[in-house]
PDB file of C-alpha atoms in Angstrom:
ATOM      1  CA  MET N   1      55.383 114.706  40.682  1.00 36.00           C
ATOM      2  CA  ALA N   2      57.350 116.170  43.634  1.00 38.00           C
ATOM      3  CA  LEU N   3      57.247 113.032  46.426  1.00 38.00           C
ATOM      4  CA  VAL N   4      59.377 113.569  49.377  1.00 34.00           C
ATOM      5  CA  VAL N   5      60.240 109.622  49.907  1.00 33.00           C
ATOM      6  CA  ALA N   6      62.823 107.591  51.760  1.00 33.00           C
ATOM      7  CA  SER N   7      63.510 104.385  50.945  1.00 31.00           C
ATOM      8  CA  VAL N   8      63.831 102.008  54.081  1.00 32.00           C
ATOM      9  CA  ALA N   9      66.063  99.115  53.150  1.00 33.00           C
ATOM     10  CA  GLY N  10      63.200  96.232  51.848  1.00 34.00           C
ATOM     11  CA  ALA N  11      63.554  93.525  54.755  1.00 36.00           C
ATOM     12  CA  GLY N  12      62.099  90.158  53.866  1.00 40.00           C
ATOM     13  CA  ALA N  13      59.699  88.455  55.875  1.00 41.00           C
ATOM     14  CA  THR N  14      62.174  85.485  57.970  1.00 39.00           C
ATOM     15  CA  LEU N  15      64.462  88.485  57.604  1.00 45.00           C
ATOM     16  CA  LEU N  16      62.035  91.076  59.719  1.00 47.00           C
ATOM     17  CA  ILE N  17      61.700  88.245  62.333  1.00 40.00           C
ATOM     18  CA  GLN N  18      64.685  87.649  63.270  1.00 43.00           C
ATOM     19  CA  LYS N  19      65.566  90.958  63.978  1.00 45.00           C
ATOM     20  CA  LEU N  20      62.241  91.564  66.212  1.00 43.00           C
ATOM     21  CA  VAL N  21      63.058  89.064  68.589  1.00 39.00           C
ATOM     22  CA  SER N  22      67.009  89.235  69.177  1.00 45.00           C
ATOM     23  CA  GLN N  23      65.543  92.654  70.073  1.00 44.00           C
ATOM     24  CA  ARG N  24      62.851  91.203  72.046  1.00 39.00           C
ATOM     25  CA  LYS N  25      65.778  88.516  73.911  1.00 39.00           C
ATOM     26  CA  GLY N  26      68.505  91.517  74.222  1.00 41.00           C
ATOM     27  CA  SER N  27      65.641  92.882  76.409  1.00 40.00           C
ATOM     28  CA  GLY N  28      66.240  90.965  79.848  1.00 40.00           C
ATOM     29  CA  GLY N  29      64.427  88.514  81.096  1.00 41.00           C
ATOM     30  CA  SER N  30      62.580  90.586  83.405  1.00 40.00           C
ATOM     31  CA  GLY N  31      61.226  94.016  84.187  1.00 47.00           C
ATOM     32  CA  LYS N  32      59.452  97.553  82.431  1.00 49.00           C
ATOM     33  CA  GLY N  33      61.390  96.368  78.730  1.00 52.00           C
ATOM     34  CA  ASP N  34      59.949  92.729  78.693  1.00 55.00           C
ATOM     35  CA  ASP N  35      56.716  93.638  79.740  1.00 61.00           C
ATOM     36  CA  LEU N  36      55.955  96.075  76.839  1.00 53.00           C
ATOM     37  CA  GLN N  37      57.637  93.727  73.908  1.00 60.00           C
ATOM     38  CA  GLU N  38      54.670  91.874  75.500  1.00 64.00           C
ATOM     39  CA  ARG N  39      51.903  93.759  75.437  1.00 60.00           C
ATOM     40  CA  SER N  40      49.109  93.981  73.328  1.00 63.00           C
ATOM     41  CA  THR N  41      48.968  97.053  71.206  1.00 65.00           C
ATOM     42  CA  THR N  42      44.533  97.087  72.545  1.00 66.00           C
ATOM     43  CA  SER N  43      46.035  97.615  75.989  1.00 61.00           C
ATOM     44  CA  SER N  44      45.452 101.221  77.554  1.00 56.00           C
ATOM     45  CA  ALA N  45      48.337 100.867  79.483  1.00 53.00           C
ATOM     46  CA  GLY N  46      51.027 103.368  77.393  1.00 57.00           C
ATOM     47  CA  GLY N  47      53.791 102.894  76.341  1.00 62.00           C
ATOM     48  CA  GLY N  48      54.468 105.833  74.241  1.00 74.00           C
ATOM     49  CA  ALA N  49      55.695 105.085  70.393  1.00 78.00           C
ATOM     50  CA  ALA N  50      57.679 102.667  72.067  1.00 87.00           C
ATOM     51  CA  ALA N  51      54.760 100.033  71.941  1.00 88.00           C
ATOM     52  CA  TYR N  52      54.679  99.590  68.627  1.00 92.00           C
ATOM     53  CA  GLU N  53      57.676  99.112  68.044  1.00 93.00           C
ATOM     54  CA  THR N  54      57.597  95.205  69.492  1.00 94.00           C
ATOM     55  CA  LYS N  55      56.784  91.913  66.858  1.00 94.00           C
ATOM     56  CA  LYS N  56      54.148  91.441  68.389  1.00 94.00           C
ATOM     57  CA  ALA N  57      52.613  94.841  67.893  1.00 95.00           C
ATOM     58  CA  VAL N  58      53.856  94.156  64.268  1.00 97.00           C
ATOM     59  CA  ASP N  59      52.315  90.722  64.361  1.00 97.00           C
ATOM     60  CA  GLU N  60      49.047  92.177  66.086  1.00 96.00           C
ATOM     61  CA  TYR N  61      49.003  94.652  63.247  1.00 98.00           C
ATOM     62  CA  LEU N  62      50.010  92.854  59.862  1.00 98.00           C
ATOM     63  CA  GLN N  63      46.581  90.514  61.198  1.00 97.00           C
ATOM     64  CA  PHE N  64      44.312  93.743  61.583  1.00 98.00           C
ATOM     65  CA  HIS N  65      45.648  95.341  58.304  1.00 98.00           C
ATOM     66  CA  PHE N  66      45.955  91.489  56.136  1.00 97.00           C
ATOM     67  CA  GLY N  67      44.466  89.482  57.469  1.00 93.00           C
ATOM     68  CA  ALA N  68      42.651  87.216  56.179  1.00 92.00           C
ATOM     69  CA  PRO N  69      39.075  87.526  57.903  1.00 93.00           C
ATOM     70  CA  GLU N  70      38.344  84.284  59.111  1.00 93.00           C
ATOM     71  CA  ASP N  71      41.661  83.785  61.090  1.00 92.00           C
ATOM     72  CA  LEU N  72      40.224  87.540  62.469  1.00 94.00           C
ATOM     73  CA  MET N  73      37.193  87.256  63.130  1.00 96.00           C
ATOM     74  CA  PRO N  74      36.446  83.096  63.212  1.00 95.00           C
ATOM     75  CA  TYR N  75      33.410  83.093  64.867  1.00 97.00           C
ATOM     76  CA  ALA N  76      29.459  82.840  63.045  1.00 96.00           C
ATOM     77  CA  LYS N  77      28.352  85.950  65.850  1.00 96.00           C
ATOM     78  CA  GLY N  78      31.506  87.871  66.563  1.00 97.00           C
ATOM     79  CA  PRO N  79      30.760  91.941  64.816  1.00 97.00           C
ATOM     80  CA  HIS N  80      31.942  91.304  61.028  1.00 97.00           C
ATOM     81  CA  GLU N  81      30.554  94.770  59.766  1.00 97.00           C
ATOM     82  CA  ALA N  82      34.283  95.528  61.800  1.00 98.00           C
ATOM     83  CA  LEU N  83      36.201  93.765  59.283  1.00 98.00           C
ATOM     84  CA  SER N  84      37.935  95.171  56.173  1.00 97.00           C
ATOM     85  CA  PHE N  85      38.817  98.374  58.651  1.00 98.00           C
ATOM     86  CA  THR N  86      41.518  99.536  55.534  1.00 98.00           C
ATOM     87  CA  HIS N  87      39.868  98.867  52.632  1.00 98.00           C
ATOM     88  CA  ARG N  88      36.334 100.673  53.950  1.00 98.00           C
ATOM     89  CA  LEU N  89      39.177 103.290  54.406  1.00 98.00           C
ATOM     90  CA  ALA N  90      40.191 104.088  51.414  1.00 98.00           C
ATOM     91  CA  GLN N  91      36.373 103.702  50.369  1.00 98.00           C
ATOM     92  CA  LEU N  92      36.150 106.586  52.051  1.00 98.00           C
ATOM     93  CA  CYS N  93      38.190 108.324  50.858  1.00 98.00           C
ATOM     94  CA  GLU N  94      37.846 107.631  47.331  1.00 97.00           C
ATOM     95  CA  LYS N  95      34.463 108.965  47.839  1.00 97.00           C
ATOM     96  CA  HIS N  96      35.293 112.599  48.588  1.00 97.00           C
ATOM     97  CA  CYS N  97      38.411 113.241  46.452  1.00 96.00           C
ATOM     98  CA  GLU N  98      37.359 115.337  43.430  1.00 92.00           C
ATOM     99  CA  ALA N  99      40.706 114.145  42.766  1.00 92.00           C
ATOM    100  CA  LEU N 100      39.521 111.440  41.553  1.00 92.00           C
ATOM    101  CA  ARG N 101      36.649 112.171  38.843  1.00 87.00           C
ATOM    102  CA  ASP N 102      39.264 115.087  36.791  1.00 78.00           C
ATOM    103  CA  PHE N 103      38.920 114.157  33.450  1.00 69.00           C
ATOM    104  CA  THR N 104      40.308 116.814  31.844  1.00 66.00           C
ATOM    105  CA  GLY N 105      43.918 115.591  31.119  1.00 66.00           C
ATOM    106  CA  GLU N 106      45.050 119.200  32.723  1.00 68.00           C
ATOM    107  CA  ARG N 107      45.643 117.962  36.430  1.00 75.00           C
ATOM    108  CA  ALA N 108      48.345 116.205  37.351  1.00 84.00           C
ATOM    109  CA  GLU N 109      47.789 112.137  38.591  1.00 92.00           C
ATOM    110  CA  PRO N 110      46.135 112.126  42.244  1.00 96.00           C
ATOM    111  CA  THR N 111      47.882 112.177  45.286  1.00 97.00           C
ATOM    112  CA  ALA N 112      47.541 110.204  48.200  1.00 98.00           C
ATOM    113  CA  LEU N 113      49.237 110.671  51.462  1.00 98.00           C
ATOM    114  CA  ASP N 114      48.305 108.052  54.764  1.00 98.00           C
ATOM    115  CA  VAL N 115      50.164 109.264  57.768  1.00 98.00           C
ATOM    116  CA  GLY N 116      50.242 107.184  60.230  1.00 98.00           C
ATOM    117  CA  CYS N 117      50.327 104.397  57.848  1.00 98.00           C
ATOM    118  CA  ALA N 118      51.444 101.530  60.235  1.00 98.00           C
ATOM    119  CA  VAL N 119      52.274  98.287  58.198  1.00 98.00           C
ATOM    120  CA  GLY N 120      50.272  99.674  54.805  1.00 98.00           C
ATOM    121  CA  GLY N 121      47.149  98.163  54.887  1.00 98.00           C
ATOM    122  CA  ALA N 122      45.005 101.675  53.969  1.00 98.00           C
ATOM    123  CA  SER N 123      48.252 102.553  51.677  1.00 98.00           C
ATOM    124  CA  PHE N 124      47.833  99.554  49.751  1.00 98.00           C
ATOM    125  CA  GLU N 125      43.996 100.250  49.235  1.00 98.00           C
ATOM    126  CA  LEU N 126      44.371 103.723  48.844  1.00 98.00           C
ATOM    127  CA  ALA N 127      46.595 102.258  45.472  1.00 98.00           C
ATOM    128  CA  ARG N 128      43.004 101.101  43.552  1.00 98.00           C
ATOM    129  CA  ALA N 129      42.469 104.166  42.582  1.00 97.00           C
ATOM    130  CA  PHE N 130      45.719 107.089  43.522  1.00 98.00           C
ATOM    131  CA  PRO N 131      47.909 106.429  41.428  1.00 97.00           C
ATOM    132  CA  HIS N 132      50.417 107.678  43.567  1.00 97.00           C
ATOM    133  CA  VAL N 133      50.486 106.767  47.333  1.00 98.00           C
ATOM    134  CA  LEU N 134      53.100 107.569  50.157  1.00 98.00           C
ATOM    135  CA  GLY N 135      52.716 105.493  53.635  1.00 98.00           C
ATOM    136  CA  LEU N 136      54.516 107.475  56.525  1.00 98.00           C
ATOM    137  CA  ASP N 137      55.118 106.119  59.812  1.00 98.00           C
ATOM    138  CA  TYR N 138      56.787 107.105  63.155  1.00 97.00           C
ATOM    139  CA  SER N 139      57.462 103.492  64.094  1.00 97.00           C
ATOM    140  CA  HIS N 140      60.594 102.376  61.359  1.00 97.00           C
ATOM    141  CA  HIS N 141      59.507  98.010  62.486  1.00 97.00           C
ATOM    142  CA  PHE N 142      56.309  99.087  61.461  1.00 98.00           C
ATOM    143  CA  VAL N 143      57.442 101.236  58.295  1.00 98.00           C
ATOM    144  CA  ASP N 144      60.143  98.137  57.895  1.00 97.00           C
ATOM    145  CA  ALA N 145      56.998  95.366  57.703  1.00 98.00           C
ATOM    146  CA  ALA N 146      55.213  97.800  54.817  1.00 98.00           C
ATOM    147  CA  GLU N 147      58.275  97.583  52.774  1.00 98.00           C
ATOM    148  CA  ALA N 148      58.221  93.538  53.210  1.00 97.00           C
ATOM    149  CA  MET N 149      54.829  94.073  52.892  1.00 98.00           C
ATOM    150  CA  LYS N 150      55.114  96.188  49.234  1.00 98.00           C
ATOM    151  CA  ALA N 151      58.402  94.297  48.028  1.00 98.00           C
ATOM    152  CA  LYS N 152      56.798  90.056  48.498  1.00 97.00           C
ATOM    153  CA  GLY N 153      53.679  91.184  48.415  1.00 97.00           C
ATOM    154  CA  PHE N 154      52.896  88.849  51.486  1.00 96.00           C
ATOM    155  CA  CYS N 155      54.119  87.811  54.988  1.00 94.00           C
ATOM    156  CA  GLU N 156      54.014  85.141  57.535  1.00 95.00           C
ATOM    157  CA  TYR N 157      53.143  86.756  60.726  1.00 96.00           C
ATOM    158  CA  GLU N 158      52.839  84.912  65.371  1.00 96.00           C
ATOM    159  CA  ALA N 159      49.105  85.300  66.129  1.00 96.00           C
ATOM    160  CA  VAL N 160      48.235  83.935  69.805  1.00 96.00           C
ATOM    161  CA  GLN N 161      45.791  81.896  70.310  1.00 96.00           C
ATOM    162  CA  GLU N 162      46.067  80.613  74.138  1.00 96.00           C
ATOM    163  CA  GLY N 163      48.469  81.844  76.691  1.00 95.00           C
ATOM    164  CA  ASP N 164      52.192  80.390  74.584  1.00 95.00           C
ATOM    165  CA  VAL N 165      50.615  79.247  72.206  1.00 97.00           C
ATOM    166  CA  LYS N 166      50.552  80.443  68.450  1.00 97.00           C
ATOM    167  CA  ALA N 167      50.048  79.534  64.798  1.00 96.00           C
ATOM    168  CA  ARG N 168      51.320  81.392  62.360  1.00 95.00           C
ATOM    169  CA  CYS N 169      49.398  82.589  59.828  1.00 94.00           C
ATOM    170  CA  MET N 170      49.479  84.802  55.958  1.00 95.00           C
ATOM    171  CA  ALA N 171      49.196  88.398  55.863  1.00 96.00           C
ATOM    172  CA  ALA N 172      48.780  89.595  52.247  1.00 97.00           C
ATOM    173  CA  VAL N 173      48.458  91.799  49.512  1.00 98.00           C
ATOM    174  CA  PRO N 174      45.286  91.415  47.902  1.00 97.00           C
ATOM    175  CA  SER N 175      46.698  90.375  44.097  1.00 96.00           C
ATOM    176  CA  ASP N 176      44.509  92.928  42.081  1.00 97.00           C
ATOM    177  CA  ILE N 177      46.423  96.574  43.327  1.00 98.00           C
ATOM    178  CA  ASP N 178      49.375  97.800  42.366  1.00 98.00           C
ATOM    179  CA  ARG N 179      52.180  97.595  44.797  1.00 98.00           C
ATOM    180  CA  SER N 180      54.340  99.449  42.823  1.00 98.00           C
ATOM    181  CA  ARG N 181      52.128 103.142  43.322  1.00 98.00           C
ATOM    182  CA  VAL N 182      52.822 102.838  46.920  1.00 98.00           C
ATOM    183  CA  ARG N 183      55.832 104.510  48.831  1.00 98.00           C
ATOM    184  CA  PHE N 184      56.672 103.995  51.996  1.00 98.00           C
ATOM    185  CA  MET N 185      58.836 106.424  54.723  1.00 97.00           C
ATOM    186  CA  GLN N 186      59.675 106.477  58.669  1.00 97.00           C
ATOM    187  CA  GLY N 187      58.892 110.455  59.675  1.00 97.00           C
ATOM    188  CA  ASP N 188      57.516 111.987  62.833  1.00 97.00           C
ATOM    189  CA  ALA N 189      53.483 113.082  62.110  1.00 98.00           C
ATOM    190  CA  CYS N 190      54.298 116.489  64.247  1.00 97.00           C
ATOM    191  CA  ASP N 191      57.328 117.651  62.242  1.00 97.00           C
ATOM    192  CA  LEU N 192      56.579 116.612  58.413  1.00 96.00           C
ATOM    193  CA  PRO N 193      59.214 117.714  55.995  1.00 92.00           C
ATOM    194  CA  SER N 194      59.122 120.769  55.011  1.00 89.00           C
ATOM    195  CA  ASN N 195      59.176 120.509  51.429  1.00 89.00           C
ATOM    196  CA  LEU N 196      56.332 117.667  51.127  1.00 94.00           C
ATOM    197  CA  ALA N 197      54.351 118.164  48.282  1.00 93.00           C
ATOM    198  CA  PRO N 198      50.599 118.958  48.248  1.00 96.00           C
ATOM    199  CA  MET N 199      48.367 115.630  48.523  1.00 97.00           C
ATOM    200  CA  ASP N 200      45.239 115.726  46.851  1.00 97.00           C
ATOM    201  CA  CYS N 201      44.081 112.989  49.947  1.00 98.00           C
ATOM    202  CA  VAL N 202      45.513 113.103  53.200  1.00 98.00           C
ATOM    203  CA  LEU N 203      44.649 109.968  55.821  1.00 98.00           C
ATOM    204  CA  ALA N 204      45.123 110.313  59.389  1.00 98.00           C
ATOM    205  CA  ALA N 205      43.559 106.708  60.797  1.00 98.00           C
ATOM    206  CA  ASN N 206      43.473 106.086  64.742  1.00 98.00           C
ATOM    207  CA  LEU N 207      45.863 108.151  64.713  1.00 98.00           C
ATOM    208  CA  LEU N 208      45.269 111.610  66.202  1.00 98.00           C
ATOM    209  CA  CYS N 209      44.842 110.132  69.680  1.00 97.00           C
ATOM    210  CA  ARG N 210      48.730 108.799  69.359  1.00 96.00           C
ATOM    211  CA  LEU N 211      50.165 111.671  69.305  1.00 97.00           C
ATOM    212  CA  PRO N 212      52.292 113.734  71.244  1.00 97.00           C
ATOM    213  CA  GLU N 213      51.032 117.620  69.673  1.00 98.00           C
ATOM    214  CA  PRO N 214      47.675 116.727  67.923  1.00 98.00           C
ATOM    215  CA  THR N 215      47.407 120.530  67.282  1.00 98.00           C
ATOM    216  CA  ALA N 216      51.309 120.953  65.628  1.00 97.00           C
ATOM    217  CA  PHE N 217      49.799 117.871  62.752  1.00 98.00           C
ATOM    218  CA  LEU N 218      46.594 119.845  62.249  1.00 98.00           C
ATOM    219  CA  LYS N 219      47.865 122.902  62.038  1.00 97.00           C
ATOM    220  CA  ARG N 220      50.563 121.930  59.359  1.00 97.00           C
ATOM    221  CA  CYS N 221      47.342 120.147  57.070  1.00 97.00           C
ATOM    222  CA  ARG N 222      46.666 123.069  55.650  1.00 95.00           C
ATOM    223  CA  SER N 223      49.595 123.426  53.282  1.00 95.00           C
ATOM    224  CA  LEU N 224      49.912 120.175  53.610  1.00 97.00           C
ATOM    225  CA  ILE N 225      46.771 119.405  51.166  1.00 97.00           C
ATOM    226  CA  LYS N 226      46.093 120.792  48.321  1.00 96.00           C
ATOM    227  CA  PRO N 227      42.692 123.523  48.108  1.00 96.00           C
ATOM    228  CA  GLY N 228      39.989 121.399  46.865  1.00 96.00           C
ATOM    229  CA  GLY N 229      41.679 118.215  48.352  1.00 97.00           C
ATOM    230  CA  VAL N 230      40.380 116.490  51.713  1.00 98.00           C
ATOM    231  CA  LEU N 231      41.518 115.015  54.826  1.00 98.00           C
ATOM    232  CA  VAL N 232      39.898 112.277  56.413  1.00 98.00           C
ATOM    233  CA  LEU N 233      40.214 111.779  59.726  1.00 98.00           C
ATOM    234  CA  VAL N 234      39.280 108.662  61.964  1.00 98.00           C
ATOM    235  CA  SER N 235      40.286 108.646  65.474  1.00 98.00           C
ATOM    236  CA  PRO N 236      38.450 106.631  68.879  1.00 98.00           C
ATOM    237  CA  TYR N 237      39.280 110.353  70.631  1.00 98.00           C
ATOM    238  CA  SER N 238      41.015 107.943  72.965  1.00 97.00           C
ATOM    239  CA  TRP N 239      43.038 109.941  74.705  1.00 97.00           C
ATOM    240  CA  LEU N 240      45.890 108.223  77.671  1.00 96.00           C
ATOM    241  CA  PRO N 241      48.848 110.687  78.968  1.00 95.00           C
ATOM    242  CA  GLY N 242      50.946 107.497  77.456  1.00 93.00           C
ATOM    243  CA  TRP N 243      50.648 108.740  74.815  1.00 94.00           C
ATOM    244  CA  THR N 244      49.530 112.535  75.133  1.00 97.00           C
ATOM    245  CA  GLN N 245      49.728 115.091  77.737  1.00 97.00           C
ATOM    246  CA  LYS N 246      46.530 115.484  79.027  1.00 97.00           C
ATOM    247  CA  ASP N 247      47.886 119.682  78.608  1.00 97.00           C
ATOM    248  CA  LYS N 248      47.704 118.734  74.643  1.00 98.00           C
ATOM    249  CA  TRP N 249      44.611 116.236  74.508  1.00 98.00           C
ATOM    250  CA  LEU N 250      42.006 117.879  71.639  1.00 98.00           C
ATOM    251  CA  GLY N 251      39.370 116.544  74.423  1.00 98.00           C
ATOM    252  CA  GLY N 252      38.422 114.148  76.254  1.00 98.00           C
ATOM    253  CA  TYR N 253      38.581 116.982  79.929  1.00 97.00           C
ATOM    254  CA  TYR N 254      36.097 119.543  81.663  1.00 97.00           C
ATOM    255  CA  LYS N 255      36.747 123.003  81.264  1.00 96.00           C
ATOM    256  CA  ASP N 256      35.166 125.790  84.048  1.00 97.00           C
ATOM    257  CA  GLY N 257      32.995 122.429  84.255  1.00 97.00           C
ATOM    258  CA  LYS N 258      32.068 121.987  81.411  1.00 97.00           C
ATOM    259  CA  PRO N 259      33.201 118.710  78.989  1.00 98.00           C
ATOM    260  CA  VAL N 260      34.932 119.386  76.317  1.00 98.00           C
ATOM    261  CA  ARG N 261      35.083 117.182  73.688  1.00 98.00           C
ATOM    262  CA  THR N 262      37.498 116.568  70.841  1.00 98.00           C
ATOM    263  CA  HIS N 263      34.731 116.734  67.465  1.00 98.00           C
ATOM    264  CA  ASP N 264      34.113 120.710  69.047  1.00 98.00           C
ATOM    265  CA  THR N 265      37.427 120.928  69.354  1.00 98.00           C
ATOM    266  CA  LEU N 266      38.070 120.012  65.299  1.00 98.00           C
ATOM    267  CA  LEU N 267      35.500 122.464  64.554  1.00 98.00           C
ATOM    268  CA  ALA N 268      37.401 125.679  66.662  1.00 97.00           C
ATOM    269  CA  LEU N 269      41.023 124.119  64.660  1.00 98.00           C
ATOM    270  CA  LEU N 270      40.061 122.922  60.983  1.00 98.00           C
ATOM    271  CA  SER N 271      36.621 125.208  60.265  1.00 98.00           C
ATOM    272  CA  PRO N 272      38.766 128.495  58.894  1.00 97.00           C
ATOM    273  CA  ASP N 273      40.385 126.372  55.936  1.00 97.00           C
ATOM    274  CA  PHE N 274      38.675 123.178  55.999  1.00 98.00           C
ATOM    275  CA  ASP N 275      34.907 122.509  55.184  1.00 98.00           C
ATOM    276  CA  LEU N 276      33.305 119.665  57.244  1.00 98.00           C
ATOM    277  CA  VAL N 277      32.340 117.823  54.248  1.00 98.00           C
ATOM    278  CA  ALA N 278      30.675 114.189  55.729  1.00 98.00           C
ATOM    279  CA  SER N 279      30.916 112.307  59.328  1.00 98.00           C
ATOM    280  CA  GLU N 280      30.044 109.067  59.887  1.00 98.00           C
ATOM    281  CA  ASP N 281      30.883 105.489  62.739  1.00 98.00           C
ATOM    282  CA  VAL N 282      33.486 103.537  61.363  1.00 98.00           C
ATOM    283  CA  PRO N 283      34.162 100.152  63.598  1.00 98.00           C
ATOM    284  CA  PHE N 284      37.572  97.913  63.652  1.00 98.00           C
ATOM    285  CA  LEU N 285      38.706  95.137  65.327  1.00 98.00           C
ATOM    286  CA  ILE N 286      42.097  93.703  66.037  1.00 97.00           C
ATOM    287  CA  ARG N 287      42.296  90.164  67.870  1.00 96.00           C
ATOM    288  CA  GLU N 288      44.397  90.208  70.766  1.00 95.00           C
ATOM    289  CA  HIS N 289      43.785  86.334  70.954  1.00 96.00           C
ATOM    290  CA  ALA N 290      41.470  83.197  69.888  1.00 96.00           C
ATOM    291  CA  ARG N 291      38.832  84.890  72.328  1.00 97.00           C
ATOM    292  CA  LYS N 292      39.725  88.159  73.003  1.00 96.00           C
ATOM    293  CA  PHE N 293      39.068  90.747  70.763  1.00 96.00           C
ATOM    294  CA  GLN N 294      39.497  94.979  70.971  1.00 96.00           C
ATOM    295  CA  TRP N 295      35.986  96.101  69.125  1.00 97.00           C
ATOM    296  CA  GLY N 296      36.020 100.321  68.416  1.00 97.00           C
ATOM    297  CA  CYS N 297      34.378 102.492  67.177  1.00 98.00           C
ATOM    298  CA  SER N 298      36.491 105.139  65.175  1.00 98.00           C
ATOM    299  CA  GLN N 299      34.250 108.927  64.715  1.00 98.00           C
ATOM    300  CA  ALA N 300      34.980 109.488  60.577  1.00 98.00           C
ATOM    301  CA  LEU N 301      35.036 113.156  59.391  1.00 98.00           C
ATOM    302  CA  VAL N 302      35.786 113.820  55.711  1.00 98.00           C
ATOM    303  CA  TRP N 303      37.261 117.819  55.506  1.00 98.00           C
ATOM    304  CA  ARG N 304      37.416 119.606  52.121  1.00 98.00           C
ATOM    305  CA  ARG N 305      40.345 122.337  51.841  1.00 97.00           C
ATOM    306  CA  LYS N 306      38.398 125.441  50.953  1.00 96.00           C
ATOM    307  CA  GLY N 307      40.051 127.465  47.666  1.00 89.00           C
ATOM    308  CA  LYS N 308      39.977 126.544  44.428  1.00 75.00           C
ATOM    309  CA  SER N 309      40.899 123.447  43.275  1.00 67.00           C
ATOM    310  CA  LEU N 310      44.297 123.666  41.155  1.00 57.00           C
TER     311      LEU N 310
END
């Protein structure tokens, strides 16, 4: 199978945390850089890609992707339907990927690409069904954390309880997942390697509105996905100038006095090469501290690449 991968040195969990703490201290005790180190990824203050290169971001996403449900949402009256986000994403991909239902033995083993994989939760969940999964993220620290999870299957993280009070928790890949099926690489979704092999399934979860050039990524998808393969776009459409210049937004603005919606722009951009086969709402939950959370509801659009399946 012609997958392009880059092996990132697998830093252990302790080394990873020490490295991020050192970087955090090196930024100084005040100023904008220090504020970014302390900012939750749930903040709407922007920060661009640098917002995901902090220890706090790694901790929040380890819990978001791998944390035990009782750690992420301990309250009986909380939105429990928003838990297990990465597992539900993988199920959506599995449901619509026809390559997984080919039993003739004439096709190569199914492949999946998780673009914007963060710390790898959905990549590992995809490995339940796909023999070959590649997770790609722009954040070096996220990829380091994903590699640590692959190497050990678990990683400690800090969860903010209140103010400076934190608890040490454990993130773990489910034991029934074959971690050897997954590889990770650092890369730019807006400038993917030209020799990346076409995939049977591409997942881009909560990625689109965090890209500086979302249209560039979408245009690349035609050659990134095999005919008959699926593109699963999942996004809350949270367009912010801190991540994407306004003239690059796919929606959330007015043109000639009329609102432009991301869904409509996606239809216009993708319909020449893809058929829209499914749409559903996918809630998610990110914990900021013991009594504050970000509840979001992304729209999942499943697109099937036109053409005869290979």
